[in-house]
Short mmCIF file of C-alpha atoms and ligand atoms in Angstrom, two decimals:
data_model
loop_
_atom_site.label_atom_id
_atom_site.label_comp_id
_atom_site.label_asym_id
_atom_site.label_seq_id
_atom_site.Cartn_x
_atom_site.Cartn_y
_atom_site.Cartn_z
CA UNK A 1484 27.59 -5.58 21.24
CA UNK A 1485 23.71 -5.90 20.60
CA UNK A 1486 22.04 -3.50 18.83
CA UNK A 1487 18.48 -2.92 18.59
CA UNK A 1488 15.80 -0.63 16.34
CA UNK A 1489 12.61 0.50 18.26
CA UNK A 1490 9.92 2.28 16.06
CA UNK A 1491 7.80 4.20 18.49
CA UNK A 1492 3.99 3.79 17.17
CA UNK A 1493 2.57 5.51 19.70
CA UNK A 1494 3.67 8.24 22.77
CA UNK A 1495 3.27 4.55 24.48
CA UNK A 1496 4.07 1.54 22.58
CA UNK A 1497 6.75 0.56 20.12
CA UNK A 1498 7.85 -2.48 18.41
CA UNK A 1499 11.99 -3.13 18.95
CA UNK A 1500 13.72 -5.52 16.83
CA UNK A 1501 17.65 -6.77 17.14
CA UNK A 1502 20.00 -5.30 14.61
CA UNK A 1503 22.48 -7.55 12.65
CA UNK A 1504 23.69 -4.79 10.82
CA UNK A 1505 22.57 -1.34 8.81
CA UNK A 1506 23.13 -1.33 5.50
CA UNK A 1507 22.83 2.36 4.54
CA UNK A 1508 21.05 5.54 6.72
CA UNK A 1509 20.83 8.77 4.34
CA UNK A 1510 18.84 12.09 4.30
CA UNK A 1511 17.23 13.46 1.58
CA UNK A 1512 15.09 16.27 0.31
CA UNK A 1513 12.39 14.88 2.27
CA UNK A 1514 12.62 12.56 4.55
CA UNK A 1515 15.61 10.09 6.63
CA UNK A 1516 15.78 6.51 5.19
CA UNK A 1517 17.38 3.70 6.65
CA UNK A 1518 17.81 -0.35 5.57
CA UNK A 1519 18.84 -2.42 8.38
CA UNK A 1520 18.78 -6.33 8.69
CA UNK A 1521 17.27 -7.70 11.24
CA UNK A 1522 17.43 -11.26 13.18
CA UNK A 1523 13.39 -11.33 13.37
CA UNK A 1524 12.30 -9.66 10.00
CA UNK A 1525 15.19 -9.54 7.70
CA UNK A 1526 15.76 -6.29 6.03
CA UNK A 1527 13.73 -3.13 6.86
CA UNK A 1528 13.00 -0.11 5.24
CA UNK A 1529 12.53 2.47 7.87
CA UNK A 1530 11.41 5.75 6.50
CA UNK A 1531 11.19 8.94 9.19
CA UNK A 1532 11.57 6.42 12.03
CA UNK A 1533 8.88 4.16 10.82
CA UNK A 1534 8.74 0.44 9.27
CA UNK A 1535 7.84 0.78 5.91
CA UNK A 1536 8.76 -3.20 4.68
CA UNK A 1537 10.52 -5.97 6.07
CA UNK A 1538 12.05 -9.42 3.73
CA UNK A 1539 9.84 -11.36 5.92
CA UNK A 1540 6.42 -9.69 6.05
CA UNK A 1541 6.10 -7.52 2.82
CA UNK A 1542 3.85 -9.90 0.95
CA UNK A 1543 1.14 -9.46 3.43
CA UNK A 1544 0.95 -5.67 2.40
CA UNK A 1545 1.72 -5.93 -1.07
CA UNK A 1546 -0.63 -8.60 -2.58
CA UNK A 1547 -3.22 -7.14 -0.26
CA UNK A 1548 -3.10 -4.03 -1.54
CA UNK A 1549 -2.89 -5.08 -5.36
CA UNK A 1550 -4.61 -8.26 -5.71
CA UNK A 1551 -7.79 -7.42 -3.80
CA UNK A 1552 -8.79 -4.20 -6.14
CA UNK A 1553 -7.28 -5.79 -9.80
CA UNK A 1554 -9.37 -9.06 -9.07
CA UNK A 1555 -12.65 -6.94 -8.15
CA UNK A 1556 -12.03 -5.15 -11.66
CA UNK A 1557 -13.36 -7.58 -14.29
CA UNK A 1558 -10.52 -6.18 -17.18
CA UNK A 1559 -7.53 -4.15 -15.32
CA UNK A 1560 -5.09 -3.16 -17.74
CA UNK A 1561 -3.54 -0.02 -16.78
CA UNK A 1562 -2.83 0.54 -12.96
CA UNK A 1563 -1.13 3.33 -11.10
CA UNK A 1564 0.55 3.20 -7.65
CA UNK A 1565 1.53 6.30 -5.10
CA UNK A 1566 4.59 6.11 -3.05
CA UNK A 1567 5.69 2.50 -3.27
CA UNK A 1568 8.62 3.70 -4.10
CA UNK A 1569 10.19 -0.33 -3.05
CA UNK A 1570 8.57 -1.63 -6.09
CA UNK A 1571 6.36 -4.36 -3.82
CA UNK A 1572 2.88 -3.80 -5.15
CA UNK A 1573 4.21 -2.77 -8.95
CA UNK A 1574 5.27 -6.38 -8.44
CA UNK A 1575 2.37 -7.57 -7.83
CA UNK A 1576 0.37 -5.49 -9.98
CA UNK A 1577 2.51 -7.22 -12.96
CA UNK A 1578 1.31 -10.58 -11.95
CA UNK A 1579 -1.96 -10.12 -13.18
CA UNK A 1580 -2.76 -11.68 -16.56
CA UNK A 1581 -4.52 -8.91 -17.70
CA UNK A 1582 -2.53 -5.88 -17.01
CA UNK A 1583 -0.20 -4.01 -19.81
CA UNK A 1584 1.25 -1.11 -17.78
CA UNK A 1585 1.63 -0.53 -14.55
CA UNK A 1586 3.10 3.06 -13.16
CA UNK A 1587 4.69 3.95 -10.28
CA UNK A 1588 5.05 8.17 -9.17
CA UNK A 1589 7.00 7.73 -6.07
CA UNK A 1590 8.21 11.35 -4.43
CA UNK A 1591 11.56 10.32 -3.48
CA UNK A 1592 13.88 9.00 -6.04
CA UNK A 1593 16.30 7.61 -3.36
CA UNK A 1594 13.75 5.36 -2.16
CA UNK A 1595 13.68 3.50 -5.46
CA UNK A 1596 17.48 3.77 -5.48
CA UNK A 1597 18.09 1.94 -2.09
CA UNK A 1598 15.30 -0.57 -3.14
CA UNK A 1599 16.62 -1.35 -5.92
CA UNK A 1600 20.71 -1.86 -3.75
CA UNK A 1601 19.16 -3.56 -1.29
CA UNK A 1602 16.20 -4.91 -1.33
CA UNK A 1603 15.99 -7.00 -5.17
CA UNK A 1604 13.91 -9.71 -3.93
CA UNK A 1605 10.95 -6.91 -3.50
CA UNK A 1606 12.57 -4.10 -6.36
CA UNK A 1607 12.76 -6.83 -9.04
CA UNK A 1608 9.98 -5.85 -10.91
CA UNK A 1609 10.64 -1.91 -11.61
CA UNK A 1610 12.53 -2.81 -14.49
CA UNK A 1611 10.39 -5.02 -16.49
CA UNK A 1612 9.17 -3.29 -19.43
CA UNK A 1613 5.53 -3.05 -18.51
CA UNK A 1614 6.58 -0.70 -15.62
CA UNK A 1615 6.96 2.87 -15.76
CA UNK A 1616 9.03 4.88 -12.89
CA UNK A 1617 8.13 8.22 -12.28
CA UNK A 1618 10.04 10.43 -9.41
CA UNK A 1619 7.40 13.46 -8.64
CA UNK A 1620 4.63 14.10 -6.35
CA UNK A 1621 1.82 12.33 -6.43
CA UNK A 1622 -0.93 15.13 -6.39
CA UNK A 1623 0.88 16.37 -8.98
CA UNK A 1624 0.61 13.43 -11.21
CA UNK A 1625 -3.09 12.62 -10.64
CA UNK A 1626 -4.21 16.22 -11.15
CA UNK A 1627 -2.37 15.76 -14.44
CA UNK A 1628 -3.97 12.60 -16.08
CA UNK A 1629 -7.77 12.05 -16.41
CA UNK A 1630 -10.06 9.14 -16.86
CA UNK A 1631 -6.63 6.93 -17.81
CA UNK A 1632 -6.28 3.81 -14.85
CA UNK A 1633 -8.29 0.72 -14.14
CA UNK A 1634 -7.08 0.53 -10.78
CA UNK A 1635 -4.81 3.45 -8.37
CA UNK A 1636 -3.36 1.68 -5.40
CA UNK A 1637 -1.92 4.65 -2.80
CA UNK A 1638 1.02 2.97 -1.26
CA UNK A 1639 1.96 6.02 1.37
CA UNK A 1640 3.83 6.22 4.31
CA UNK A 1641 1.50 7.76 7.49
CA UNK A 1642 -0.08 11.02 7.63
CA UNK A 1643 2.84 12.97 8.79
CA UNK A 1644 5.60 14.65 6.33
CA UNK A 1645 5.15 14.03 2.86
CA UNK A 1646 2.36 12.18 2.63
CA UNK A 1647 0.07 14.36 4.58
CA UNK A 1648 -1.94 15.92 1.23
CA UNK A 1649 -2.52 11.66 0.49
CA UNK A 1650 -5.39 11.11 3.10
CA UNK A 1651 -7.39 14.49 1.76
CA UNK A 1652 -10.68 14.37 0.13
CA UNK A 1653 -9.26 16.74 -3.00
CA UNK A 1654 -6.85 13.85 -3.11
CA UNK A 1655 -9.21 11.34 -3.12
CA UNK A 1656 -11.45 13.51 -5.59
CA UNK A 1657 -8.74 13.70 -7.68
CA UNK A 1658 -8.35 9.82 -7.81
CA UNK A 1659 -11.83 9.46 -9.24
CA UNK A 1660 -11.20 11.65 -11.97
CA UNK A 1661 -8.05 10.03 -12.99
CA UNK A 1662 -9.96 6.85 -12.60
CA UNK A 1663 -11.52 5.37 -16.03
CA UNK A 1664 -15.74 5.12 -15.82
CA UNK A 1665 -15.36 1.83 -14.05
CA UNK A 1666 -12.34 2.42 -11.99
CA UNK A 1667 -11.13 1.41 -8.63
CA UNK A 1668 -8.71 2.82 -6.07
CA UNK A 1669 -7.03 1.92 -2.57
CA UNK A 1670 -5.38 3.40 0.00
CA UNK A 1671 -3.51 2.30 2.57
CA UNK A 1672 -5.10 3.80 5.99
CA UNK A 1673 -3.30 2.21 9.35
CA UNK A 1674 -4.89 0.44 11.64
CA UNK A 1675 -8.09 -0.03 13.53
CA UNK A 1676 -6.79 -0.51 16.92
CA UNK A 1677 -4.29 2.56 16.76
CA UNK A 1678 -5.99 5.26 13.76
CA UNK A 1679 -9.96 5.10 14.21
CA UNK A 1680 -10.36 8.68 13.45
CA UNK A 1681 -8.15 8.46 10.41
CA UNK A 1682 -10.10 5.45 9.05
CA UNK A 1683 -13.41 6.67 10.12
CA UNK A 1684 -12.41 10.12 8.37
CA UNK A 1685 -10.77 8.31 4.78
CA UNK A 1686 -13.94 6.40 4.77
CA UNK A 1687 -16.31 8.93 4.91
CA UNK A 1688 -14.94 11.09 2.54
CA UNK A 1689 -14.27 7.99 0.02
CA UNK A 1690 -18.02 7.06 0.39
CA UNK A 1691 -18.96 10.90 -0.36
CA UNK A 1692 -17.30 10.73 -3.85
CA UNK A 1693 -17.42 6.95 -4.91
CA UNK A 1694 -20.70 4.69 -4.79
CA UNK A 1695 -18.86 1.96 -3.44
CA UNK A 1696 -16.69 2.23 -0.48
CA UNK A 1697 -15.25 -0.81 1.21
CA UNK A 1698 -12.86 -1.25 4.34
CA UNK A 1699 -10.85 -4.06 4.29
CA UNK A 1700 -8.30 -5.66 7.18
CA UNK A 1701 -5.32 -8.27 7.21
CA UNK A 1702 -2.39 -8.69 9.92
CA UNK A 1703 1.06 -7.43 9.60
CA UNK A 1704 3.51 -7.88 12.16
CA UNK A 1705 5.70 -5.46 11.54
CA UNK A 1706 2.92 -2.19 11.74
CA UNK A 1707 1.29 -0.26 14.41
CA UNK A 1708 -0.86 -2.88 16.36
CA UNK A 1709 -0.21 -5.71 13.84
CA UNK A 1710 -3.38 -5.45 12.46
CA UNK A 1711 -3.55 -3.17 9.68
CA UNK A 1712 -6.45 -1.31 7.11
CA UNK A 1713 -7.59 -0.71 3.74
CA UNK A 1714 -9.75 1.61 2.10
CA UNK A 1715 -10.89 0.64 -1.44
CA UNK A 1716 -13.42 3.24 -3.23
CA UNK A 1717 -15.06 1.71 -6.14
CA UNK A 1718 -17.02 3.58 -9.82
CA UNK A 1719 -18.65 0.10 -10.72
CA UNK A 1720 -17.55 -3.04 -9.21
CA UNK A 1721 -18.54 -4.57 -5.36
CA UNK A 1722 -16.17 -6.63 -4.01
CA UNK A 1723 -18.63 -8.53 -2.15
CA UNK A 1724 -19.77 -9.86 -5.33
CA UNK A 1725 -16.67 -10.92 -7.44
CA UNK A 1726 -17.30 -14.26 -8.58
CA UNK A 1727 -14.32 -16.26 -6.81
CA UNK A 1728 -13.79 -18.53 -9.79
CA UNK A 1729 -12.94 -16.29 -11.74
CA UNK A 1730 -10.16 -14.53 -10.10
CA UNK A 1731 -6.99 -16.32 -11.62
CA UNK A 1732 -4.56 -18.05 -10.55
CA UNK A 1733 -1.58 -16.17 -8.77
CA UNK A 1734 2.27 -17.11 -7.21
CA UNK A 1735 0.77 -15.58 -3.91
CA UNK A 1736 1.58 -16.15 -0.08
CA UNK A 1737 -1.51 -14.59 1.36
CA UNK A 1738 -3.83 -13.63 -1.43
CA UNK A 1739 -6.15 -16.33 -2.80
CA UNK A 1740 -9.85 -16.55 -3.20
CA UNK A 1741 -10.89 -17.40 0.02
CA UNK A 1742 -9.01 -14.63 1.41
CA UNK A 1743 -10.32 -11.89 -1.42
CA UNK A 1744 -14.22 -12.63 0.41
CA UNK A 1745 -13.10 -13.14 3.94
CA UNK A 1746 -11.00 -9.92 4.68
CA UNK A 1747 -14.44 -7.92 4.16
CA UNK A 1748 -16.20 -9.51 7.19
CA UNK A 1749 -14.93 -7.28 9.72
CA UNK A 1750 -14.40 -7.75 13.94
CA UNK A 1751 -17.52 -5.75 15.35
CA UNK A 1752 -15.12 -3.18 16.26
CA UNK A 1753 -14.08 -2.62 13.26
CA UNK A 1754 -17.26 -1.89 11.49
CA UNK A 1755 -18.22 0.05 14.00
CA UNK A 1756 -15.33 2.38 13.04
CA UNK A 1757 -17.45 2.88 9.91
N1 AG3 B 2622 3.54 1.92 3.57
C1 AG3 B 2622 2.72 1.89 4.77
C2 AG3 B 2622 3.55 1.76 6.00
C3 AG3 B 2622 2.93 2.36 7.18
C4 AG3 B 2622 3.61 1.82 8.38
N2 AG3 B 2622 3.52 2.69 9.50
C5 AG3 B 2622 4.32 2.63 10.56
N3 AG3 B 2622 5.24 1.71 10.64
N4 AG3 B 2622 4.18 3.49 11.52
C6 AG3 B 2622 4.26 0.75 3.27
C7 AG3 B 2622 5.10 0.85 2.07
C8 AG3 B 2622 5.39 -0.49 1.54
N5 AG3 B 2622 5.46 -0.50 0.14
#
């Protein structure tokens, strides 16, 4: 018998994939998980009905999100990711020379857990000793530590359930403080064909609290439209000018210099978003 897993991204689209067999499905505290492998993607997280991370597309979303703010910070050393709680940017994050601890405050503990069962290949990293796991809410943990990370990457799922209080302006307000003086932060923020109002809205309300705000694009299959946002607010340091030769060398399938200038020119559309 085929089966197949349809995430519907809109009231009138979805993306359906064939099932060659699910792994684990579980409810928790806050939200339904599921791992399934698939014959397109390979396994997939699905959190609340939606594609968090497939074997075959993650390292689209997780370099992009790490490697584009660490290598616009001249010196990152201490870096903090939300949610995340499948260990893919922490993995990244501990690829850069310079960094000495990276943190991860992820809501749901079972998250990590089935990561960690099931998906090694993008877990692998939560256990290296420059990583620190922390199960608790997010808001929570950035209210609680000031003026302490180089760079705070906000790995959430969409603006529905528990990470709702993520896309806020106190949030975001928040971030700056835990920031150091010459911090940087990101946040993941959906994508421009599907979410305008949600990016126009995050990037407003970064520019009104950070002096640099900069919106960012690359493609993922697996997401919403397949072609998906970032929203980087910055204390000192423009993207636009990072000196490409000096961003080192990384074990990276999408990432690289070229890419680190070219995913700020944005499709007309786009910009006009912002
Ligand atoms: N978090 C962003 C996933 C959003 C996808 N949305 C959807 N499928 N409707 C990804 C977490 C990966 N670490």
């Amino acid at each position: 018998m085929e089966l197949w897993y349809t995430e519907y991204q809109t009231k009138n689209v979805g993306i359906t994939c064939k099932v060659k067999q699910t792994y684990h499905t579980e409810k928790t505290q806050y939200q339904d998980i599921a791992l399934i492998d698939t014959e397109q993607f390979g396994k997939m997280l699905v959190l609340d009905g939606t594609v968090q991370t497939t074997i075959e597309d993650e390292f689209v979303y997780h370099e992009m999100i790490s490697h584009v703010p660490l290598a616009t910070h001249k010196n990152p050393k201490k870096a903090l990711v939300i949610g995340g709680g499948d260990g893919g940017a922490i993995r990244e994050i501990i690829k850069h020379p310079t960094i000495e601890k990276a943190v991860l405050c992820e809501i749901d503990g079972r998250v990590i857990e089935i990561a960690k069962e099931y998906l090694p290949e993008i877990s692998c990293a939560l256990t290296d000793e420059k990583v620190e796991v922390i199960v608790d809410d997010g808001i929570k943990y950035v209210n609680q530590h000031k003026n302490e990370f180089d760079v705070i990457m906000i790995d959430s799922t969409d603006p529905v359930g528990p990470a709702v209080g993520l896309f806020s302006k106190e949030f975001y307000k928040a971030i700056y403080e835990c920031l150091k003086e010459d911090g940087i932060f990101v946040a993941q923020t959906e994508s421009p064909f599907f979410h305008k109002d949600l990016i126009r809205n995050a990037f407003k309300n970064v520019e009104s609290i950070f002096p640099i705000a900069r919106l960012y694009t690359c493609a993922i299959p697996t997401y919403p439209s397949g072609y998906w946002s970032f929203t980087m607010g910055s204390k000192k340091y423009d993207p636009l000018e990072t000196d490409l030769d000096s961003i080192p060398k990384l074990d990276t399938k999408y990432y690289c210099p070229q890419i680190h200038k070219a995913v700020f020119a944005l499709p007309k559309f786009v910009s006009d978003i912002i």
